[in-house]
Short mmCIF file of N, CA and C in Angstrom, two decimals:
data_model
loop_
_atom_site.label_atom_id
_atom_site.label_comp_id
_atom_site.label_asym_id
_atom_site.label_seq_id
_atom_site.Cartn_x
_atom_site.Cartn_y
_atom_site.Cartn_z
N MET A 26 111.35 252.48 126.03
CA MET A 26 111.49 253.85 126.49
C MET A 26 110.39 254.18 127.49
N LEU A 27 109.18 253.68 127.25
CA LEU A 27 108.06 253.95 128.15
C LEU A 27 108.30 253.33 129.53
N SER A 28 108.80 252.10 129.57
CA SER A 28 109.07 251.47 130.86
C SER A 28 110.18 252.21 131.60
N GLY A 29 111.16 252.72 130.88
CA GLY A 29 112.21 253.51 131.51
C GLY A 29 111.67 254.81 132.09
N ALA A 30 110.74 255.43 131.39
CA ALA A 30 110.12 256.67 131.89
C ALA A 30 109.30 256.40 133.13
N ILE A 31 108.61 255.28 133.17
CA ILE A 31 107.82 254.93 134.35
C ILE A 31 108.73 254.67 135.54
N VAL A 32 109.83 253.97 135.32
CA VAL A 32 110.79 253.72 136.40
C VAL A 32 111.38 255.03 136.90
N VAL A 33 111.72 255.92 135.99
CA VAL A 33 112.28 257.22 136.37
C VAL A 33 111.26 258.01 137.18
N MET A 34 109.99 257.97 136.80
CA MET A 34 108.95 258.69 137.54
C MET A 34 108.80 258.14 138.95
N VAL A 35 108.76 256.83 139.09
CA VAL A 35 108.60 256.21 140.41
C VAL A 35 109.79 256.54 141.31
N ILE A 36 110.98 256.45 140.77
CA ILE A 36 112.18 256.76 141.55
C ILE A 36 112.18 258.24 141.94
N SER A 37 111.77 259.12 141.06
CA SER A 37 111.77 260.54 141.36
C SER A 37 110.71 260.90 142.39
N ILE A 38 109.55 260.30 142.31
CA ILE A 38 108.51 260.56 143.31
C ILE A 38 108.98 260.06 144.67
N THR A 39 109.58 258.89 144.70
CA THR A 39 110.11 258.36 145.96
C THR A 39 111.22 259.26 146.50
N ALA A 40 112.07 259.73 145.64
CA ALA A 40 113.15 260.63 146.07
C ALA A 40 112.59 261.94 146.62
N GLY A 41 111.47 262.39 146.10
CA GLY A 41 110.85 263.60 146.59
C GLY A 41 110.42 263.50 148.03
N THR A 42 110.18 262.31 148.51
CA THR A 42 109.79 262.12 149.90
C THR A 42 110.99 261.91 150.81
N ALA A 43 112.18 261.72 150.24
CA ALA A 43 113.29 261.30 151.08
C ALA A 43 114.54 262.17 151.04
N ILE A 44 114.88 262.76 149.90
CA ILE A 44 116.19 263.43 149.82
C ILE A 44 116.04 264.91 149.53
N ARG A 45 117.11 265.63 149.73
CA ARG A 45 117.14 267.08 149.54
C ARG A 45 117.17 267.42 148.05
N VAL A 46 116.82 268.66 147.76
CA VAL A 46 116.73 269.14 146.37
C VAL A 46 118.08 269.09 145.69
N TRP A 47 119.13 269.56 146.36
CA TRP A 47 120.45 269.61 145.71
C TRP A 47 120.96 268.21 145.39
N ALA A 48 120.68 267.25 146.26
CA ALA A 48 121.12 265.87 146.00
C ALA A 48 120.36 265.29 144.81
N PHE A 49 119.07 265.58 144.75
CA PHE A 49 118.30 265.07 143.62
C PHE A 49 118.70 265.73 142.32
N ALA A 50 119.02 267.03 142.37
CA ALA A 50 119.44 267.72 141.14
C ALA A 50 120.69 267.09 140.55
N ILE A 51 121.66 266.77 141.42
CA ILE A 51 122.89 266.10 140.95
C ILE A 51 122.56 264.72 140.38
N PHE A 52 121.74 263.97 141.11
CA PHE A 52 121.34 262.63 140.67
C PHE A 52 120.62 262.68 139.33
N ALA A 53 119.66 263.60 139.20
CA ALA A 53 118.87 263.70 137.97
C ALA A 53 119.74 264.09 136.78
N PHE A 54 120.70 264.99 137.01
CA PHE A 54 121.59 265.39 135.92
C PHE A 54 122.39 264.20 135.41
N PHE A 55 122.94 263.40 136.31
CA PHE A 55 123.73 262.24 135.88
C PHE A 55 122.87 261.18 135.20
N VAL A 56 121.68 260.94 135.72
CA VAL A 56 120.80 259.94 135.09
C VAL A 56 120.38 260.40 133.69
N ALA A 57 119.99 261.66 133.56
CA ALA A 57 119.56 262.17 132.25
C ALA A 57 120.71 262.17 131.26
N THR A 58 121.90 262.56 131.72
CA THR A 58 123.07 262.54 130.84
C THR A 58 123.40 261.12 130.41
N GLY A 59 123.33 260.20 131.35
CA GLY A 59 123.60 258.79 131.03
C GLY A 59 122.61 258.23 130.03
N LEU A 60 121.34 258.53 130.21
CA LEU A 60 120.34 258.06 129.25
C LEU A 60 120.52 258.72 127.88
N GLY A 61 120.96 259.97 127.86
CA GLY A 61 121.24 260.64 126.59
C GLY A 61 122.41 259.99 125.87
N VAL A 62 123.45 259.63 126.62
CA VAL A 62 124.61 258.95 126.03
C VAL A 62 124.21 257.59 125.48
N VAL A 63 123.40 256.86 126.23
CA VAL A 63 122.95 255.54 125.76
C VAL A 63 122.12 255.70 124.48
N THR A 64 121.26 256.69 124.45
CA THR A 64 120.46 256.94 123.24
C THR A 64 121.36 257.28 122.05
N PHE A 65 122.40 258.07 122.29
CA PHE A 65 123.32 258.45 121.22
C PHE A 65 124.11 257.24 120.71
N THR A 66 124.56 256.39 121.62
CA THR A 66 125.35 255.23 121.20
C THR A 66 124.52 254.16 120.51
N GLN A 67 123.20 254.23 120.67
CA GLN A 67 122.35 253.26 119.99
C GLN A 67 122.01 253.68 118.56
N GLY A 68 122.59 254.79 118.12
CA GLY A 68 122.43 255.16 116.72
C GLY A 68 121.58 256.39 116.47
N SER A 69 121.09 257.03 117.50
CA SER A 69 120.32 258.25 117.31
C SER A 69 121.25 259.42 117.02
N SER A 70 120.70 260.46 116.47
CA SER A 70 121.50 261.66 116.21
C SER A 70 121.78 262.38 117.53
N LEU A 71 122.73 263.27 117.49
CA LEU A 71 123.10 264.02 118.69
C LEU A 71 121.94 264.90 119.16
N ILE A 72 121.23 265.47 118.22
CA ILE A 72 120.09 266.31 118.59
C ILE A 72 118.98 265.48 119.25
N ALA A 73 118.69 264.31 118.70
CA ALA A 73 117.67 263.44 119.28
C ALA A 73 118.08 262.98 120.68
N ALA A 74 119.36 262.66 120.86
CA ALA A 74 119.85 262.23 122.16
C ALA A 74 119.78 263.37 123.17
N ALA A 75 120.11 264.58 122.74
CA ALA A 75 120.05 265.74 123.64
C ALA A 75 118.60 266.04 124.03
N LEU A 76 117.69 265.99 123.08
CA LEU A 76 116.28 266.22 123.37
C LEU A 76 115.72 265.14 124.29
N SER A 77 116.13 263.91 124.09
CA SER A 77 115.71 262.82 124.96
C SER A 77 116.22 263.03 126.38
N SER A 78 117.45 263.49 126.49
CA SER A 78 118.04 263.76 127.79
C SER A 78 117.31 264.89 128.51
N VAL A 79 116.99 265.95 127.80
CA VAL A 79 116.27 267.08 128.39
C VAL A 79 114.85 266.65 128.79
N ALA A 80 114.21 265.83 127.98
CA ALA A 80 112.87 265.36 128.30
C ALA A 80 112.87 264.50 129.57
N ILE A 81 113.84 263.61 129.68
CA ILE A 81 113.94 262.77 130.88
C ILE A 81 114.23 263.63 132.10
N LEU A 82 115.10 264.63 131.95
CA LEU A 82 115.41 265.53 133.06
C LEU A 82 114.16 266.29 133.50
N ALA A 83 113.39 266.79 132.56
CA ALA A 83 112.15 267.50 132.90
C ALA A 83 111.15 266.57 133.58
N LEU A 84 111.03 265.35 133.09
CA LEU A 84 110.14 264.37 133.70
C LEU A 84 110.57 264.06 135.13
N MET A 85 111.87 263.94 135.34
CA MET A 85 112.37 263.65 136.69
C MET A 85 112.11 264.81 137.64
N GLU A 86 112.30 266.03 137.17
CA GLU A 86 112.09 267.19 138.04
C GLU A 86 110.62 267.35 138.41
N VAL A 87 109.73 267.17 137.45
CA VAL A 87 108.30 267.28 137.73
C VAL A 87 107.87 266.16 138.68
N SER A 88 108.37 264.97 138.46
CA SER A 88 108.03 263.85 139.35
C SER A 88 108.56 264.09 140.76
N TYR A 89 109.73 264.69 140.88
CA TYR A 89 110.28 265.01 142.20
C TYR A 89 109.37 266.00 142.92
N LEU A 90 108.91 267.03 142.20
CA LEU A 90 108.01 268.01 142.81
C LEU A 90 106.69 267.38 143.24
N VAL A 91 106.20 266.43 142.47
CA VAL A 91 104.99 265.70 142.86
C VAL A 91 105.25 264.92 144.15
N GLY A 92 106.41 264.30 144.25
CA GLY A 92 106.76 263.57 145.47
C GLY A 92 106.86 264.47 146.68
N VAL A 93 107.46 265.65 146.50
CA VAL A 93 107.56 266.62 147.60
C VAL A 93 106.17 267.08 148.02
N PHE A 94 105.32 267.37 147.06
CA PHE A 94 103.96 267.81 147.36
C PHE A 94 103.18 266.72 148.10
N LEU A 95 103.23 265.49 147.60
CA LEU A 95 102.50 264.40 148.24
C LEU A 95 103.03 264.11 149.64
N SER A 96 104.34 264.20 149.82
CA SER A 96 104.92 263.99 151.14
C SER A 96 104.47 265.05 152.12
N GLY A 97 104.48 266.31 151.69
CA GLY A 97 104.01 267.39 152.55
C GLY A 97 102.54 267.27 152.88
N LEU A 98 101.73 266.87 151.90
CA LEU A 98 100.31 266.67 152.12
C LEU A 98 100.06 265.54 153.11
N TRP A 99 100.81 264.47 152.98
CA TRP A 99 100.66 263.33 153.88
C TRP A 99 101.05 263.71 155.31
N ARG A 100 102.16 264.45 155.45
CA ARG A 100 102.58 264.89 156.79
C ARG A 100 101.55 265.83 157.41
N ARG A 101 101.00 266.71 156.60
CA ARG A 101 100.02 267.67 157.11
C ARG A 101 98.75 266.96 157.56
N THR A 102 98.29 265.97 156.82
CA THR A 102 97.07 265.27 157.22
C THR A 102 97.29 264.42 158.46
N ARG A 103 98.51 263.97 158.70
CA ARG A 103 98.79 263.22 159.93
C ARG A 103 98.76 264.11 161.16
N LYS A 104 99.05 265.41 161.01
CA LYS A 104 99.11 266.32 162.14
C LYS A 104 97.79 266.98 162.48
N LEU A 105 96.76 266.82 161.66
CA LEU A 105 95.48 267.46 161.92
C LEU A 105 94.84 266.86 163.16
N PRO A 106 94.16 267.67 163.97
CA PRO A 106 93.47 267.14 165.14
C PRO A 106 92.29 266.26 164.72
N LYS A 107 91.99 265.29 165.55
CA LYS A 107 90.93 264.35 165.23
C LYS A 107 89.64 264.73 165.96
N ASN A 108 88.52 264.40 165.39
CA ASN A 108 87.18 264.62 165.95
C ASN A 108 86.89 266.08 166.25
N GLY A 109 87.47 266.99 165.51
CA GLY A 109 87.18 268.40 165.69
C GLY A 109 87.70 268.97 167.00
N SER A 110 88.63 268.30 167.64
CA SER A 110 89.16 268.80 168.91
C SER A 110 90.05 270.01 168.66
N ALA A 111 90.25 270.80 169.69
CA ALA A 111 91.07 272.01 169.57
C ALA A 111 92.53 271.63 169.43
N ALA A 112 93.28 272.47 168.75
CA ALA A 112 94.70 272.19 168.55
C ALA A 112 95.47 272.34 169.86
N ASP A 113 95.02 273.25 170.74
CA ASP A 113 95.70 273.48 172.01
C ASP A 113 94.72 273.15 173.14
N PRO A 114 94.84 271.98 173.78
CA PRO A 114 93.89 271.59 174.81
C PRO A 114 93.87 272.54 176.00
N ALA A 115 95.00 273.13 176.35
CA ALA A 115 95.05 274.05 177.48
C ALA A 115 94.22 275.30 177.18
N HIS A 116 94.30 275.79 175.98
CA HIS A 116 93.53 276.97 175.57
C HIS A 116 92.03 276.66 175.61
N ALA A 117 91.64 275.48 175.16
CA ALA A 117 90.24 275.10 175.17
C ALA A 117 89.72 274.98 176.60
N ALA A 118 90.53 274.48 177.53
CA ALA A 118 90.12 274.37 178.93
C ALA A 118 89.92 275.74 179.53
N ASP A 119 90.75 276.72 179.21
CA ASP A 119 90.60 278.07 179.72
C ASP A 119 89.30 278.71 179.24
N GLU A 120 88.90 278.45 178.02
CA GLU A 120 87.67 279.01 177.49
C GLU A 120 86.46 278.46 178.22
N HIS A 121 86.50 277.16 178.58
CA HIS A 121 85.37 276.53 179.26
C HIS A 121 85.26 277.02 180.70
N ARG A 122 86.35 277.40 181.34
CA ARG A 122 86.32 277.87 182.72
C ARG A 122 85.67 279.24 182.82
N GLY A 123 85.83 280.05 181.81
CA GLY A 123 85.29 281.40 181.85
C GLY A 123 83.77 281.47 181.71
N SER A 124 83.12 280.40 181.24
CA SER A 124 81.68 280.46 181.04
C SER A 124 80.87 279.99 182.22
#
């Protein structure tokens, strides 16, 4: 179960960097439902299978949000100006001409 949770987390974090929210929501619902069905068919009670399914779904959603956050952070750090230079070079040139 632990290795399955780790795989689900890695897939969800990767999906957070690549796909839209609605697509992931559909994907996560089917994966969580499938894992709940597998848990139920292996002899667990219906309540245990449902709780397992909800736990996996929550883990997937949180991991997806982590992926979205990390992707946005990575994109933002790539766009920052280097060496303290101004974001708009034309604006910086105008300021130097006035002095």
